[in-house]
Coordinates of C-alpha atoms in Angstrom, one line a residue:
M102 CA -7.8 -90.2 19.7
S103 CA -4.9 -92.0 18.1
S104 CA -1.6 -90.5 17.6
A105 CA -2.1 -90.6 13.9
H106 CA -5.3 -88.6 14.1
R107 CA -3.6 -86.1 16.4
S108 CA -0.7 -85.7 14.0
R109 CA -3.1 -85.1 11.1
G110 CA -5.0 -82.5 13.1
L111 CA -1.9 -80.7 14.0
A112 CA -0.8 -80.7 10.4
V113 CA -4.1 -79.2 9.3
A114 CA -3.9 -76.6 12.0
A115 CA -0.4 -75.7 11.0
L116 CA -1.5 -75.4 7.4
A117 CA -4.4 -73.1 8.4
V118 CA -2.1 -70.9 10.4
A119 CA 0.4 -70.8 7.6
A120 CA -2.3 -69.9 5.1
L121 CA -3.6 -67.1 7.5
L122 CA -0.1 -65.7 7.9
A123 CA 0.5 -65.8 4.2
S124 CA -2.8 -64.0 3.6
C125 CA -1.9 -61.3 6.2
A126 CA 1.5 -60.8 4.6
S127 CA -0.1 -60.4 1.2
Q128 CA -2.6 -57.9 2.5
S129 CA 0.1 -56.0 4.3
A130 CA 2.2 -55.8 1.2
A131 CA -0.8 -54.6 -0.8
E132 CA -1.6 -51.9 1.8
K133 CA 2.0 -50.8 1.7
A134 CA 2.0 -50.7 -2.1
A135 CA -1.3 -48.6 -2.0
E136 CA 0.2 -46.3 0.6
A137 CA 3.3 -45.8 -1.5
E138 CA 1.2 -45.1 -4.5
A139 CA -0.9 -42.5 -2.6
A140 CA 2.3 -40.8 -1.3
R141 CA 3.7 -40.7 -4.9
I142 CA 0.5 -39.1 -6.2
A143 CA 0.4 -36.6 -3.3
A144 CA 4.0 -35.7 -4.0
E145 CA 3.3 -35.1 -7.7
I146 CA 0.3 -32.9 -6.8
A147 CA 2.3 -31.0 -4.3
A148 CA 5.0 -30.5 -6.9
R149 CA 2.4 -29.0 -9.2
T150 CA 0.8 -26.8 -6.5
P151 CA 2.3 -23.3 -5.9
P152 CA 2.9 -22.2 -2.3
P153 CA 0.0 -20.1 -0.8
I154 CA 0.0 -16.3 -1.1
A155 CA 2.2 -14.8 1.5
L156 CA 2.4 -11.2 2.7
N157 CA 4.2 -10.4 5.9
Q158 CA 2.7 -8.4 8.8
D159 CA 5.0 -5.4 8.2
V160 CA 3.4 -4.8 4.8
I161 CA -0.1 -5.3 6.2
D162 CA 0.5 -2.8 9.1
A163 CA 2.0 -0.2 6.7
A164 CA -1.1 -0.5 4.5
S165 CA -3.4 -0.1 7.5
I166 CA -1.7 3.1 8.5
Y167 CA -2.2 4.7 5.0
V168 CA -5.8 3.6 4.9
A169 CA -6.7 4.8 8.3
F170 CA -4.9 8.2 8.0
T171 CA -6.2 9.1 4.5
R172 CA -9.8 8.1 5.5
E173 CA -9.5 10.4 8.5
M174 CA -8.2 13.3 6.4
A175 CA -10.9 12.8 3.8
A176 CA -13.5 13.1 6.5
Q177 CA -12.3 16.6 7.4
Q178 CA -15.0 19.0 6.0
G179 CA -14.5 22.4 7.7
G180 CA -17.3 24.0 9.6
F181 CA -15.2 24.4 12.7
A182 CA -17.1 25.4 15.8
D183 CA -14.3 27.1 17.6
A184 CA -10.5 27.6 17.8
E185 CA -9.9 24.4 19.7
A186 CA -11.7 22.4 16.9
I187 CA -9.2 23.9 14.5
Q188 CA -6.3 23.0 16.7
A189 CA -7.6 19.4 17.1
A190 CA -7.8 19.1 13.3
L191 CA -4.2 20.5 13.0
R192 CA -2.9 18.0 15.6
R193 CA -4.5 15.1 13.7
G194 CA -3.4 16.3 10.3
S195 CA 0.2 16.9 11.2
A196 CA 0.6 13.5 12.9
Y197 CA 2.1 11.7 10.0
E198 CA 5.7 10.8 9.2
P199 CA 6.3 11.3 5.4
A200 CA 8.4 8.2 4.7
Q201 CA 6.0 6.0 6.7
L202 CA 3.0 7.3 4.9
S203 CA 4.8 6.7 1.6
R204 CA 5.5 3.1 2.5
G205 CA 1.9 2.6 3.5
L206 CA 0.8 3.9 0.2
I207 CA 2.8 1.3 -1.7
A208 CA 1.7 -1.4 0.7
Y209 CA -1.9 -0.6 0.3
A210 CA -1.6 -0.5 -3.5
S211 CA 0.0 -3.9 -3.5
I212 CA -3.0 -5.4 -1.7
V213 CA -5.2 -3.7 -4.2
A214 CA -3.2 -5.5 -6.9
L215 CA -3.9 -8.8 -5.2
Q216 CA -7.6 -8.2 -5.8
S217 CA -7.0 -8.7 -9.6
P218 CA -7.6 -12.3 -10.4
E219 CA -5.9 -11.8 -13.8
F220 CA -2.7 -10.7 -12.2
V221 CA -2.7 -13.3 -9.4
S222 CA -3.3 -16.2 -11.7
G223 CA -0.9 -14.8 -14.2
V224 CA 1.9 -14.6 -11.6
R225 CA 1.2 -17.9 -9.9
Q226 CA 1.8 -19.9 -13.0
Y227 CA 5.5 -19.2 -12.4
A228 CA 5.2 -20.3 -8.8
V229 CA 4.8 -24.1 -9.5
D230 CA 8.4 -24.8 -10.2
R231 CA 10.6 -23.9 -7.3
A232 CA 13.7 -22.9 -9.3
T233 CA 11.6 -20.7 -11.6
R234 CA 9.7 -19.1 -8.7
E235 CA 12.9 -18.2 -6.7
Q236 CA 14.6 -16.9 -9.8
L237 CA 11.6 -14.7 -10.7
A238 CA 11.4 -13.4 -7.1
A239 CA 15.1 -12.5 -7.1
N240 CA 14.7 -10.7 -10.4
I241 CA 11.7 -8.7 -9.1
A242 CA 13.5 -7.8 -6.0
S243 CA 16.5 -6.5 -7.9
D244 CA 14.4 -4.6 -10.5
P245 CA 10.7 -4.0 -9.7
R246 CA 9.9 -3.4 -13.4
W247 CA 9.9 -7.1 -13.9
A248 CA 6.4 -7.3 -12.4
S249 CA 5.1 -4.8 -14.8
R250 CA 5.3 -7.3 -17.7
L251 CA 3.9 -10.3 -16.0
P252 CA 0.5 -11.5 -17.2
G253 CA -2.4 -9.5 -15.8
A254 CA -0.2 -6.6 -14.7
D255 CA -2.2 -4.2 -16.9
A256 CA -5.5 -5.2 -15.1
A257 CA -3.8 -4.8 -11.7
A258 CA -2.3 -1.5 -12.6
G259 CA -5.7 -0.2 -13.7
L260 CA -7.2 -1.3 -10.4
I261 CA -4.5 0.4 -8.4
M262 CA -4.9 3.7 -10.3
A263 CA -8.7 3.6 -9.9
A264 CA -8.5 2.9 -6.1
L265 CA -5.9 5.6 -5.5
G266 CA -7.8 8.0 -7.8
R267 CA -10.8 7.6 -5.6
D268 CA -8.7 8.5 -2.5
I269 CA -7.3 11.5 -4.3
D270 CA -10.8 12.8 -5.2
A271 CA -12.0 12.4 -1.6
L272 CA -9.0 14.2 -0.2
G273 CA -9.3 16.9 -2.8
A274 CA -13.0 17.5 -2.0
A275 CA -12.2 17.7 1.7
A276 CA -9.4 20.1 1.1
T277 CA -11.7 22.4 -0.9
A278 CA -14.2 22.4 1.9
I279 CA -11.6 23.3 4.5
E280 CA -10.0 26.0 2.4
N281 CA -13.4 27.5 1.6
D282 CA -14.2 27.5 5.3
A283 CA -11.0 29.5 5.9
Y284 CA -12.2 32.2 3.5
A285 CA -15.7 32.2 4.9
I286 CA -15.0 32.4 8.6
Q287 CA -12.7 35.5 8.5
A288 CA -15.7 37.6 7.6
D289 CA -18.4 35.8 9.6
S290 CA -19.3 38.0 12.6
R291 CA -20.8 35.0 14.3
R292 CA -17.4 33.4 14.5
S293 CA -15.4 36.3 15.8
W294 CA -13.0 33.8 17.4
A295 CA -11.7 33.0 14.0
V296 CA -9.9 36.4 13.6
A297 CA -8.4 36.3 17.1
P298 CA -4.7 35.5 17.4
V299 CA -3.9 31.8 17.8
A300 CA -3.0 31.0 21.4
N301 CA 0.5 29.7 22.0
R302 CA 1.6 29.9 18.4
D303 CA 5.1 28.7 19.1
G304 CA 3.8 25.7 21.1
R305 CA 1.4 24.5 18.4
L306 CA 4.2 24.7 15.8
A307 CA 6.6 22.8 18.1
G308 CA 3.8 20.2 18.6
A309 CA 3.3 19.8 14.9
K310 CA 7.0 19.2 14.3
A311 CA 7.2 16.7 17.2
S312 CA 4.2 14.7 16.0
S313 CA 5.5 14.7 12.5
A314 CA 8.6 12.7 13.7
Q315 CA 6.7 10.1 15.7
A316 CA 6.0 6.7 14.3
M317 CA 2.4 6.1 13.2
L318 CA 0.6 3.1 14.7
P319 CA -1.2 0.5 12.6
S320 CA -5.0 0.2 12.7
A321 CA -5.9 -3.3 14.0
P322 CA -9.4 -3.4 12.3
D323 CA -8.0 -2.2 9.0
A324 CA -5.0 -4.6 9.3
S325 CA -7.4 -7.5 9.9
R326 CA -9.5 -6.6 6.8
L327 CA -6.4 -6.1 4.6
T328 CA -4.9 -9.4 5.7
A329 CA -8.1 -11.3 4.7
A330 CA -8.3 -9.4 1.4
A331 CA -4.6 -10.0 0.5
H332 CA -5.0 -13.8 0.9
A333 CA -8.6 -14.2 -0.5
G334 CA -8.4 -11.7 -3.3
T335 CA -11.7 -10.1 -2.3
G336 CA -13.1 -8.0 0.5
L337 CA -12.1 -4.5 -0.5
D338 CA -14.7 -2.1 -1.8
L339 CA -12.8 -1.0 -5.0
P340 CA -13.9 1.0 -8.0
A341 CA -13.7 -0.7 -11.4
G342 CA -10.4 -0.1 -13.2
R343 CA -9.5 -0.4 -16.8
P344 CA -6.3 -2.1 -18.0
R345 CA -3.2 0.3 -18.2
Q346 CA -0.1 -0.4 -20.2
P347 CA 3.5 0.1 -18.9
G348 CA 5.4 2.2 -18.1
Y349 CA 3.8 2.9 -14.8
P350 CA 4.4 5.6 -12.2
P351 CA 6.7 4.6 -9.4
V352 CA 4.2 3.7 -6.8
V353 CA 2.3 1.4 -9.2
E354 CA 5.5 -0.2 -10.4
R355 CA 6.6 -1.0 -6.8
A356 CA 3.1 -2.1 -5.7
L357 CA 3.0 -4.6 -8.6
A358 CA 6.4 -5.9 -7.6
L359 CA 5.3 -6.4 -4.0
A360 CA 2.1 -8.0 -5.0
A361 CA 3.9 -10.3 -7.4
L362 CA 6.2 -11.5 -4.6
A363 CA 3.1 -12.2 -2.5
A364 CA 1.4 -14.1 -5.3
L365 CA 4.6 -16.2 -5.7
G366 CA 4.5 -17.0 -1.9
E367 CA 7.8 -15.1 -1.6
A368 CA 6.7 -12.1 0.5
G369 CA 6.4 -13.8 3.9
D370 CA 8.4 -13.1 7.0
A371 CA 11.6 -14.5 5.5
A372 CA 11.3 -11.9 2.7
L373 CA 11.2 -8.9 5.0
P374 CA 14.3 -7.2 3.5
R375 CA 12.9 -7.5 0.0
T376 CA 9.5 -6.2 0.9
T377 CA 10.9 -3.3 2.9
A378 CA 13.1 -2.2 0.0
L379 CA 10.2 -2.3 -2.5
Q380 CA 8.2 0.1 -0.3
D381 CA 10.9 2.8 -0.6
D382 CA 9.8 5.3 -3.2
P383 CA 11.8 8.5 -3.3
V384 CA 9.2 10.4 -5.4
S385 CA 6.3 10.3 -2.9
Q386 CA 8.6 10.5 0.1
A387 CA 10.3 13.7 -1.2
C388 CA 6.9 15.2 -2.0
L389 CA 5.4 14.5 1.4
A390 CA 8.5 15.7 3.2
E391 CA 8.5 18.9 1.2
S392 CA 4.8 19.3 2.0
K393 CA 5.6 19.1 5.7
L394 CA 8.1 21.9 5.4
M395 CA 5.4 24.0 3.8
L396 CA 3.1 23.2 6.6
F397 CA 5.6 24.4 9.2
Q398 CA 6.2 27.6 7.2
C399 CA 2.5 28.2 7.1
L400 CA 2.1 27.7 10.8
A401 CA 5.0 30.0 11.5
A402 CA 3.4 32.7 9.5
S403 CA -0.2 32.1 10.6
R404 CA -1.6 34.4 13.3
P405 CA -5.5 34.3 13.4
S406 CA -7.3 30.9 13.6
Y407 CA -8.7 31.1 10.1
E408 CA -5.2 31.0 8.7
D409 CA -4.6 27.8 10.6
V410 CA -7.6 26.4 8.9
F411 CA -6.0 27.3 5.6
C412 CA -2.8 25.6 6.6
V413 CA -4.7 22.3 7.4
G414 CA -6.6 22.4 4.1
R415 CA -3.7 23.3 1.8
H416 CA -0.6 21.8 3.4
V417 CA -2.1 18.7 4.9
V418 CA -5.1 17.4 3.1
R419 CA -4.6 18.8 -0.4
D420 CA -0.8 18.2 -0.4
I421 CA -1.3 14.5 0.5
A422 CA -3.7 14.2 -2.5
T423 CA -1.3 15.9 -4.8
C424 CA 1.7 13.8 -3.7
V425 CA -0.3 10.6 -4.2
R426 CA -1.4 11.8 -7.6
G427 CA 2.2 12.7 -8.7
A428 CA 3.6 9.4 -7.7
A429 CA 0.7 7.0 -8.6
L430 CA -1.2 8.3 -11.6
P431 CA 0.0 8.6 -15.2
A432 CA 2.1 11.5 -16.5
A433 CA 1.1 14.8 -15.1
T434 CA 2.6 18.1 -14.0
V435 CA 1.3 19.2 -10.6
R436 CA 2.2 21.6 -7.8
V437 CA 2.6 20.7 -4.2
S438 CA 2.5 24.0 -2.3
G439 CA 5.5 25.7 -3.7
V440 CA 7.0 22.5 -5.1
Q441 CA 6.6 21.4 -8.7
V442 CA 6.4 17.7 -9.3
V443 CA 6.8 16.5 -12.8
E444 CA 6.2 12.8 -13.5
E445 CA 7.0 12.0 -17.1
P446 CA 5.8 8.8 -18.8
R447 CA 8.4 6.0 -18.8
I448 CA 8.6 3.3 -21.4
T449 CA 9.8 0.0 -20.0
P450 CA 11.0 -2.5 -22.7
A451 CA 9.1 -5.8 -22.4
P452 CA 11.2 -8.6 -21.1
D453 CA 11.6 -11.6 -23.4
G454 CA 10.1 -14.4 -21.3
L455 CA 12.1 -14.1 -18.2
A456 CA 15.0 -12.1 -19.7
A457 CA 16.2 -9.1 -17.7
P458 CA 14.4 -5.8 -18.7
T459 CA 16.3 -2.9 -20.1
P460 CA 16.8 -0.2 -17.5
A461 CA 14.6 2.9 -17.9
A462 CA 15.5 6.5 -17.2
P463 CA 15.3 7.3 -13.5
A464 CA 12.2 8.9 -12.2
P465 CA 12.3 12.7 -11.7
T466 CA 12.3 14.2 -8.2
P467 CA 10.6 17.3 -6.9
S468 CA 12.4 20.6 -7.5
P469 CA 11.9 23.2 -4.8
T470 CA 10.7 26.7 -5.7
P471 CA 10.7 29.8 -3.5
S472 CA 8.7 29.5 -0.3
P473 CA 5.2 30.8 -0.2
T474 CA 4.4 34.2 1.3
R475 CA 3.1 34.7 4.7
R476 CA -0.6 34.6 3.7
L477 CA -0.1 31.7 1.3
N478 CA -2.9 32.8 -0.9
S479 CA -1.5 32.6 -4.4
G480 CA -4.7 31.0 -5.6
P481 CA -7.8 32.7 -7.0
N482 CA -9.3 33.3 -3.6
S483 CA -7.2 36.3 -2.8
S484 CA -9.4 37.4 0.0
L485 CA -7.4 35.6 2.6
R486 CA -5.5 38.4 4.2

């Protein structure tokens, strides 16, 4: 082959290589442009997508404690076979710390609120923009009543009241069964052990006081179920609720605030100080603490076993139901043992958009009345003697 032919061949090859390189460069540029466009679109979608629902484990654990304990108390139905069965019921019933049970009540109610699609979707519309989300979360943390005026709050409040109302009814039915058993067994010759003096009266009172101060442990199965329900918005067997208008009782108000933070994605581990503060309700805490004092007085006065039965029914099961009612249901005047709890309706002015709500009057607190008598039988069943 001549040198001229070789030169032309090399030139053609060079042109082919150049064309190939140019094609690769063009393709690479197109791919880069496509990748950049995809990234831009993804960023825009992310900017319009709120963060996922977030609720820290402390809230979940607190809710599981309330659920497990109230379920166990509602299962108490009397019909005790012997004195030891009564003492076992007393040990189980006295093993709650009032402030911890109160926090669990609010935590559980907040997870119930997250089962309301109207409330969750209504809150999450404010979660898209980061600045709006963070400002709203700060407002709710500083004043829980903010959540009461968010879209869907009326539906969530109705769901909370229906769920807690069912708990109250179950506890009340159990308390009635236990109290009736106390009246029945004192005259039942087949249960002569019921009128015998309680063994180690001082020891069982000291045990009740000691267990009342111990921390309650969360229920792992209930915590798992509540975690799934909080994030999915389903999974709890709840009664139907009807929308309720503000102002709400303190437990409902704080539960809505806690649920709103979760729906905003602002109740995760980093928000622990906020979520802990929102679970602090002085009304239910004071009521449960006063009930514990009544239980101790009852045990100090009780001598035969049937009176211990009465202490369990009246000052554990029924008082828990009454305290939940006084703090979580609409305006009512109720009595917790010797304590009158008055929960007046509160009107919360509606915020204008995201304007700060006008403060409402502080919630009333329980007022102690004279201690019950030794037999604690002020009710219509006066045969307990």
